[in-house]
mmCIF file of C-alpha atoms in Angstrom:
data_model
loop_
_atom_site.group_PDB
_atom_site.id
_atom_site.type_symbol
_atom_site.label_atom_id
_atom_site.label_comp_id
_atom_site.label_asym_id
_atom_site.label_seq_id
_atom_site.Cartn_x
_atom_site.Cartn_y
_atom_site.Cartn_z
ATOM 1 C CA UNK A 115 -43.405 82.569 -65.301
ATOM 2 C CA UNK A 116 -46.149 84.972 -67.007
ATOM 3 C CA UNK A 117 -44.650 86.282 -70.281
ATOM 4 C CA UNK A 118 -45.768 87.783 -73.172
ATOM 5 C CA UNK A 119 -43.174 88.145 -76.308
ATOM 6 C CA UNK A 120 -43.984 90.348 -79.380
ATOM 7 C CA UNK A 121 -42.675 89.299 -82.732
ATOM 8 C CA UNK A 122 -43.380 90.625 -86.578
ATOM 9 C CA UNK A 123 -42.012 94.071 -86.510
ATOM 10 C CA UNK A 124 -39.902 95.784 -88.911
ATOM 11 C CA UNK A 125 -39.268 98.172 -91.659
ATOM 12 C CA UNK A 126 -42.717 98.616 -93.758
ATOM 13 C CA UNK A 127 -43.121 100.630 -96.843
ATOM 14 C CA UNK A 128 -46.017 103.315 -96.671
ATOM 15 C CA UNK A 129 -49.469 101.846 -97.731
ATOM 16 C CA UNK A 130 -47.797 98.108 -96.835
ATOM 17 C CA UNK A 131 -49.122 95.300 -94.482
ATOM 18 C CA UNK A 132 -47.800 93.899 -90.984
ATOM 19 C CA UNK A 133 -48.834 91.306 -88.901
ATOM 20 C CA UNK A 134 -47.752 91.376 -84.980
ATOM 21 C CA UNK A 135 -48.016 88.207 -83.181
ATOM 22 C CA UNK A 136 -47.953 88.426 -79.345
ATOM 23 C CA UNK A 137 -47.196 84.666 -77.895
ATOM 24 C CA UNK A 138 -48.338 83.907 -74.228
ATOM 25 C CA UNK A 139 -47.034 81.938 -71.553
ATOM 26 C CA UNK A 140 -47.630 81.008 -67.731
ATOM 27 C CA UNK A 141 -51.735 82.019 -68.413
ATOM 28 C CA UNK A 142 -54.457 81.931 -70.690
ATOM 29 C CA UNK A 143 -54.934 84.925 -72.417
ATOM 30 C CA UNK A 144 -58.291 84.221 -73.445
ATOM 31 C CA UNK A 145 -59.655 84.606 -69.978
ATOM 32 C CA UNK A 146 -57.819 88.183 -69.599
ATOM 33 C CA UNK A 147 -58.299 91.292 -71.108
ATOM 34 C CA UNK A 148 -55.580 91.685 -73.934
ATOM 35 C CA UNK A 149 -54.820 94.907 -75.368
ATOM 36 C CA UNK A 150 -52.223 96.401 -77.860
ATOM 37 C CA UNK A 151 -50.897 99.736 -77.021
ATOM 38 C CA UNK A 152 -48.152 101.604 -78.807
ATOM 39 C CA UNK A 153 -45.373 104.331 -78.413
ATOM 40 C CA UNK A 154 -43.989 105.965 -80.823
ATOM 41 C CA UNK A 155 -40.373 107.866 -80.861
ATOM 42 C CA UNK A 156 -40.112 110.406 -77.886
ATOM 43 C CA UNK A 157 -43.840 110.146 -77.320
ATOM 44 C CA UNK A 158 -46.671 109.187 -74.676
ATOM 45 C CA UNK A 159 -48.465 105.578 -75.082
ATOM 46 C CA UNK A 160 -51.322 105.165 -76.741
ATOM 47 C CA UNK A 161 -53.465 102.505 -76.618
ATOM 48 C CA UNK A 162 -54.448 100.777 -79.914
ATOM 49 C CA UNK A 163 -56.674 97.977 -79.608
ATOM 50 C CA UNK A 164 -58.312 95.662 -76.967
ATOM 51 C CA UNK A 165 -60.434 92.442 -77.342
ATOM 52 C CA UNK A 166 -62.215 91.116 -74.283
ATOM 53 C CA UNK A 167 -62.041 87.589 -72.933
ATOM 54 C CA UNK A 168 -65.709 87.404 -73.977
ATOM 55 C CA UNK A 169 -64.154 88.144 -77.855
ATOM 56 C CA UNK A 170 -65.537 91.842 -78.262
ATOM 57 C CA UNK A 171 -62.681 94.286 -80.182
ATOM 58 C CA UNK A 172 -62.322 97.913 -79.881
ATOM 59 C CA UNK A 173 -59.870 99.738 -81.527
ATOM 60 C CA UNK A 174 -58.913 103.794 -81.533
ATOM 61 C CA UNK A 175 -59.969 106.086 -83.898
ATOM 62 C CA UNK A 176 -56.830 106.718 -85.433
ATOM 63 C CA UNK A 177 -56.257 102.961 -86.261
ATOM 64 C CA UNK A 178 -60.273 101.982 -87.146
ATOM 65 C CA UNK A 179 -60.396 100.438 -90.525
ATOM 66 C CA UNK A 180 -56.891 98.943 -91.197
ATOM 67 C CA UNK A 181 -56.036 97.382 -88.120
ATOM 68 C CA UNK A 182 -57.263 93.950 -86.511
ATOM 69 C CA UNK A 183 -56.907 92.571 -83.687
ATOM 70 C CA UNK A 184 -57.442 88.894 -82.863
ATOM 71 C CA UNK A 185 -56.309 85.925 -80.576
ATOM 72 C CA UNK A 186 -56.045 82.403 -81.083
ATOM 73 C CA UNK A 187 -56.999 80.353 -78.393
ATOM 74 C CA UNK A 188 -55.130 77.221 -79.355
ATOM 75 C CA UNK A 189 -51.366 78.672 -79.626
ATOM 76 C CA UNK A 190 -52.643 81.228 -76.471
ATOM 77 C CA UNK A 191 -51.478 84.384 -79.062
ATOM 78 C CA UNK A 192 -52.754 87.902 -79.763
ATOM 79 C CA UNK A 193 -52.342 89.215 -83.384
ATOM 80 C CA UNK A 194 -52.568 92.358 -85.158
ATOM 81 C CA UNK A 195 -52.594 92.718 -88.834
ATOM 82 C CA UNK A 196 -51.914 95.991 -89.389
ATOM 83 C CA UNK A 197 -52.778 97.306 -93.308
ATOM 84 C CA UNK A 198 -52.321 100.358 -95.007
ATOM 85 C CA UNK A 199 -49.717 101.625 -92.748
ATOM 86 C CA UNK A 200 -48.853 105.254 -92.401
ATOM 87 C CA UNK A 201 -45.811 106.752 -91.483
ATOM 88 C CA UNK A 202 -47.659 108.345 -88.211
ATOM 89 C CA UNK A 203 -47.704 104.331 -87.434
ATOM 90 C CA UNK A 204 -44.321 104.242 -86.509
ATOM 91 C CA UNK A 205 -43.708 103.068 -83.228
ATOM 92 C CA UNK A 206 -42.704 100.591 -80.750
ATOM 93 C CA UNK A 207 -45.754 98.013 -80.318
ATOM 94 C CA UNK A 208 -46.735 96.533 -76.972
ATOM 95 C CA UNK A 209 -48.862 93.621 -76.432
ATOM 96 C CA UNK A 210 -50.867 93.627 -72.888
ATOM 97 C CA UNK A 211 -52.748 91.440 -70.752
ATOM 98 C CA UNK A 212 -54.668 92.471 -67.658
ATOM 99 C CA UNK A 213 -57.376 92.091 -65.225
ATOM 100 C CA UNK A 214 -60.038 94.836 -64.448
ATOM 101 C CA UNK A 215 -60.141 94.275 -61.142
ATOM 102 C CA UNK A 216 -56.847 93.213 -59.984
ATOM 103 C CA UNK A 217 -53.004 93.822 -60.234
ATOM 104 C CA UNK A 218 -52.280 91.427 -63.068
ATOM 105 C CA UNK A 219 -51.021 93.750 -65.763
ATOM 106 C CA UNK A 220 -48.574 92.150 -67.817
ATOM 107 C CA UNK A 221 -46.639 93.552 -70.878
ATOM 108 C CA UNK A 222 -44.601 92.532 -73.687
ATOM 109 C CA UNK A 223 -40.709 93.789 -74.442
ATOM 110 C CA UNK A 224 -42.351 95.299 -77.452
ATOM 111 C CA UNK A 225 -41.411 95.163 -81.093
ATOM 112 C CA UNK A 226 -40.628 98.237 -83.326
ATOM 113 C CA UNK A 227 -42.607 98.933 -86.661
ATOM 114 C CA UNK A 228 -40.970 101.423 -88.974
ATOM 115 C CA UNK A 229 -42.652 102.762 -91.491
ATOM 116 C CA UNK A 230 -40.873 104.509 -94.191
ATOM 117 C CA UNK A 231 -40.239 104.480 -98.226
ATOM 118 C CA UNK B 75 -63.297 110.398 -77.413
ATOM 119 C CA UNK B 76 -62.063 111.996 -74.318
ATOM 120 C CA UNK B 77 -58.888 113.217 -72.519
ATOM 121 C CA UNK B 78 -56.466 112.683 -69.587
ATOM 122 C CA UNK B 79 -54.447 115.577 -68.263
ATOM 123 C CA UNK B 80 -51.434 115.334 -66.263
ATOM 124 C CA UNK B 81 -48.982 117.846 -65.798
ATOM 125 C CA UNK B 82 -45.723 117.124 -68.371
ATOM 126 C CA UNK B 83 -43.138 117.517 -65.581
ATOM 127 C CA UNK B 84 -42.299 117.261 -61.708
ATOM 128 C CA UNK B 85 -39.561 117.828 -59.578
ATOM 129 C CA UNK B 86 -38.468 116.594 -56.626
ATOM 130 C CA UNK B 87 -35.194 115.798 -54.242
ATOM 131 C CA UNK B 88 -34.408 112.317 -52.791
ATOM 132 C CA UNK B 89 -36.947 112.186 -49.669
ATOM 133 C CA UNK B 90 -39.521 114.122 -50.162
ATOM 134 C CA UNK B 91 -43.064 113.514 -51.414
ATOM 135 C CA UNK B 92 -43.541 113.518 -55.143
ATOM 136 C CA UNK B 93 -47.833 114.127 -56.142
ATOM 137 C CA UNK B 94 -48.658 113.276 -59.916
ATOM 138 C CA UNK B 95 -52.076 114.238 -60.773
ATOM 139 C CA UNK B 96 -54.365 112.815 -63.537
ATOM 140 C CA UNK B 97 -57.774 114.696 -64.698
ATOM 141 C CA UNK B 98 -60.744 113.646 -66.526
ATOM 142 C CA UNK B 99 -64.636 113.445 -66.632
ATOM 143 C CA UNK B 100 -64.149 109.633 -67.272
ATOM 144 C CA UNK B 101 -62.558 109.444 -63.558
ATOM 145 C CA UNK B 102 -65.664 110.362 -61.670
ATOM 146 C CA UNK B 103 -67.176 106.952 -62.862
ATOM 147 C CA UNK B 104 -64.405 104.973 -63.673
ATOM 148 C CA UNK B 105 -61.078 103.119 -61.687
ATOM 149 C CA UNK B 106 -58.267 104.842 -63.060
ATOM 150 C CA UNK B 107 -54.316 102.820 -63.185
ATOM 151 C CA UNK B 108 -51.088 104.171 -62.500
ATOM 152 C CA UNK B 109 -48.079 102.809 -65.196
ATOM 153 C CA UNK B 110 -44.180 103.892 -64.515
ATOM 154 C CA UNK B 111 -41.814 103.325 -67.183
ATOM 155 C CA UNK B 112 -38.313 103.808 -67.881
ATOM 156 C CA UNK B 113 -36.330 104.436 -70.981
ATOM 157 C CA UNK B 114 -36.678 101.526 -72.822
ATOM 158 C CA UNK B 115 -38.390 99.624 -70.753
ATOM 159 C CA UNK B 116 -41.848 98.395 -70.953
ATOM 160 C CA UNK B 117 -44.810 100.141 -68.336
ATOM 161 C CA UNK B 118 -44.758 98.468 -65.293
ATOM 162 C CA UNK B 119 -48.286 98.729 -62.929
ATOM 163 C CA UNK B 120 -47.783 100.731 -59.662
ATOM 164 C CA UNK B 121 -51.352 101.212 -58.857
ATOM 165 C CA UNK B 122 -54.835 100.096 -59.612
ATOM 166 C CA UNK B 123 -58.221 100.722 -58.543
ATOM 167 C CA UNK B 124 -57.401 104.011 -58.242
ATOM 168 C CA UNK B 125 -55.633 103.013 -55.025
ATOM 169 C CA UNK B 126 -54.846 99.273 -54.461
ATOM 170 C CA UNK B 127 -51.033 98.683 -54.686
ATOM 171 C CA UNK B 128 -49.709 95.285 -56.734
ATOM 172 C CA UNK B 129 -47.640 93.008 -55.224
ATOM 173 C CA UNK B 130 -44.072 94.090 -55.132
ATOM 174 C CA UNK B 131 -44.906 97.664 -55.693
ATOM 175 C CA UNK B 132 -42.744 99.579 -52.678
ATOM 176 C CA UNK B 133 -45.255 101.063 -50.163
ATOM 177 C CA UNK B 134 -44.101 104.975 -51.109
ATOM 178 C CA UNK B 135 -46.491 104.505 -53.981
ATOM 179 C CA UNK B 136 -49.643 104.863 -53.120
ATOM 180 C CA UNK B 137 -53.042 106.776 -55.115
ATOM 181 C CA UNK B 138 -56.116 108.359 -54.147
ATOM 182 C CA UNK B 139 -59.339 109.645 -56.008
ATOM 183 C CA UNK B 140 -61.519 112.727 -55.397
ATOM 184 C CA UNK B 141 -64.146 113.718 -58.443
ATOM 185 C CA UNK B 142 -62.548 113.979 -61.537
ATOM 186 C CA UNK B 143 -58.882 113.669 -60.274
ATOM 187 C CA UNK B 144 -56.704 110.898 -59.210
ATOM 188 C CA UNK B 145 -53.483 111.040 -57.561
ATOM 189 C CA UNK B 146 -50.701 109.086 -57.636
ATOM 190 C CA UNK B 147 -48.553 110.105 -55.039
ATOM 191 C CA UNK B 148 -44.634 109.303 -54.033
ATOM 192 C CA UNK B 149 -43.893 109.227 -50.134
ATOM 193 C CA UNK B 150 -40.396 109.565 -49.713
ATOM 194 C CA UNK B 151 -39.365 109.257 -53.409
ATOM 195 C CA UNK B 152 -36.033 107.902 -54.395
ATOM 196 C CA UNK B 153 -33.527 108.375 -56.996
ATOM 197 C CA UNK B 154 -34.810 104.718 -58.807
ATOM 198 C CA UNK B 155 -38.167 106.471 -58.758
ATOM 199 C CA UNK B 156 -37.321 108.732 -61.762
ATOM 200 C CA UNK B 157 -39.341 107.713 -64.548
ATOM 201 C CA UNK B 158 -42.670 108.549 -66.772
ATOM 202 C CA UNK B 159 -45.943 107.723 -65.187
ATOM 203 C CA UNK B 160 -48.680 107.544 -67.213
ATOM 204 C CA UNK B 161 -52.734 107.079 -65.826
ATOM 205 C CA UNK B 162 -55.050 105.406 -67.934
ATOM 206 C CA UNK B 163 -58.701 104.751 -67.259
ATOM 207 C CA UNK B 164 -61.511 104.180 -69.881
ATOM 208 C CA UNK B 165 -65.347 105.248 -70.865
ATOM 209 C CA UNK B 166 -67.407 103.008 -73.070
ATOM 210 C CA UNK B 167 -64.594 100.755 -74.304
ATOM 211 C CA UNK B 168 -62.216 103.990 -75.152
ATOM 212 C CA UNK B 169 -59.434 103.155 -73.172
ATOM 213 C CA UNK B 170 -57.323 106.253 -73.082
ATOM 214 C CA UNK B 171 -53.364 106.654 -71.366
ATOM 215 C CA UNK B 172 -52.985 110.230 -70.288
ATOM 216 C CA UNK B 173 -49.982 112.567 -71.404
ATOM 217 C CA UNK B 174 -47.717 111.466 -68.943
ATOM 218 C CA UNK B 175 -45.804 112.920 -66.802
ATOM 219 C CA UNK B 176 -41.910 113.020 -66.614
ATOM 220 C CA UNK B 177 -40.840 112.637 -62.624
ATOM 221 C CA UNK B 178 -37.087 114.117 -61.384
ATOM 222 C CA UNK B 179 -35.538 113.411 -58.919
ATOM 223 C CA UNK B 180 -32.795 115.097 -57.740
#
């Protein structure tokens, strides 16, 4: 079965650190396009960051500078170490994996990051 | 960066069709995807390509393209249909979800 499952969320201090992990099953997710996207309370989704199968990363504007996204090949999970968080980074994370040109678009359960003094 | 607009709300009774529309400069060039979601439930893919359909996606959904606009439209929508659909489509790795859009139906 194709699964993704998020893990690392939590409550988080202004100005603190959090890493998301994102673990894979059923496919490789360095051949796909894997992306997180987030949604905070009563709001839209926003995407957050991508890296390409080819290893190229992207991020938005509102996250460029303190968040990274990576992948490692040999446990087939997506990370994102998320620093200096703000309290406009509270939201439920989602972890994606998709193909351009095709109906393969799978998503996490998502994990919640909360981040408050 | 750039922008997606869809309207925030539509309305519609059991049966009849339901048309979402999605609007952007980015979707004269660019495939544009089609995302319901539930409450608290992750997005789930109900079209792609502006138009192709994924596999176990009911055959009411269906979306079509013209300029700057896509359209994801609802033929025959049912009560499981209520949700909010997002589009999402990118320009020079910006990938961008529009505003959504919350569907009723009732």
């Amino acid at each position: 079965e194709v699964q993704l499952v998020e893990s690392g969320g939590g409550l988080i201090q202004p100005g603190g650190s959090l890493r998301l992990s994102c673990a894979a099953s059923g496919f490789t997710v360095s051949n796909n396009y894997v992306s997180w996207v987030r949604q905070a309370p009563g709001k839209g989704l926003e995407w957050v960051s991508i890296i390409y199968s080819g290893g190229s990363t992207y991020y938005a504007d509102s996250v460029k500078g303190r968040f990274t996204i990576s992948r490692d090949n040999s446990k087939n999970t997506l990370y994102l170490q998320m620093n200096s968080l703000r309290a406009e980074d509270t939201a439920v994370y989602y972890c994606r994996s998709w193909e351009l040109l095709s109906g393969m678009d799978v998503w996490g359960q998502g994990t919640t990051v909360t981040v408050s003094s | 960066s750039y922008e997606l607009t869809q309207p925030s709300s539509v309305s519609v009774s059991p049966g009849q069709t339901a048309r979402i529309t999605c609007s952007g400069d980015v979707l004269a060039k660019k495939y544009a995807r089609w995302f319901q979601q539930k409450p608290g439930q992750a997005p789930v893919l109900v079209i792609y390509k502006d138009s192709e359909r994924p596999s176990g996606i009911p055959e009411r959904f269906s979306g079509s393209s013209s300029g700057t606009t896509v359209t994801l439209t609802i033929s025959g929508a049912q009560v499981e249909d209520e949700a909010d659909y997002y589009c999402y489509s990118a320009t020079d790795n910006n990938w961008v979800f529009g505003g959504g859009t919350k569907l009723t139906v009732l």
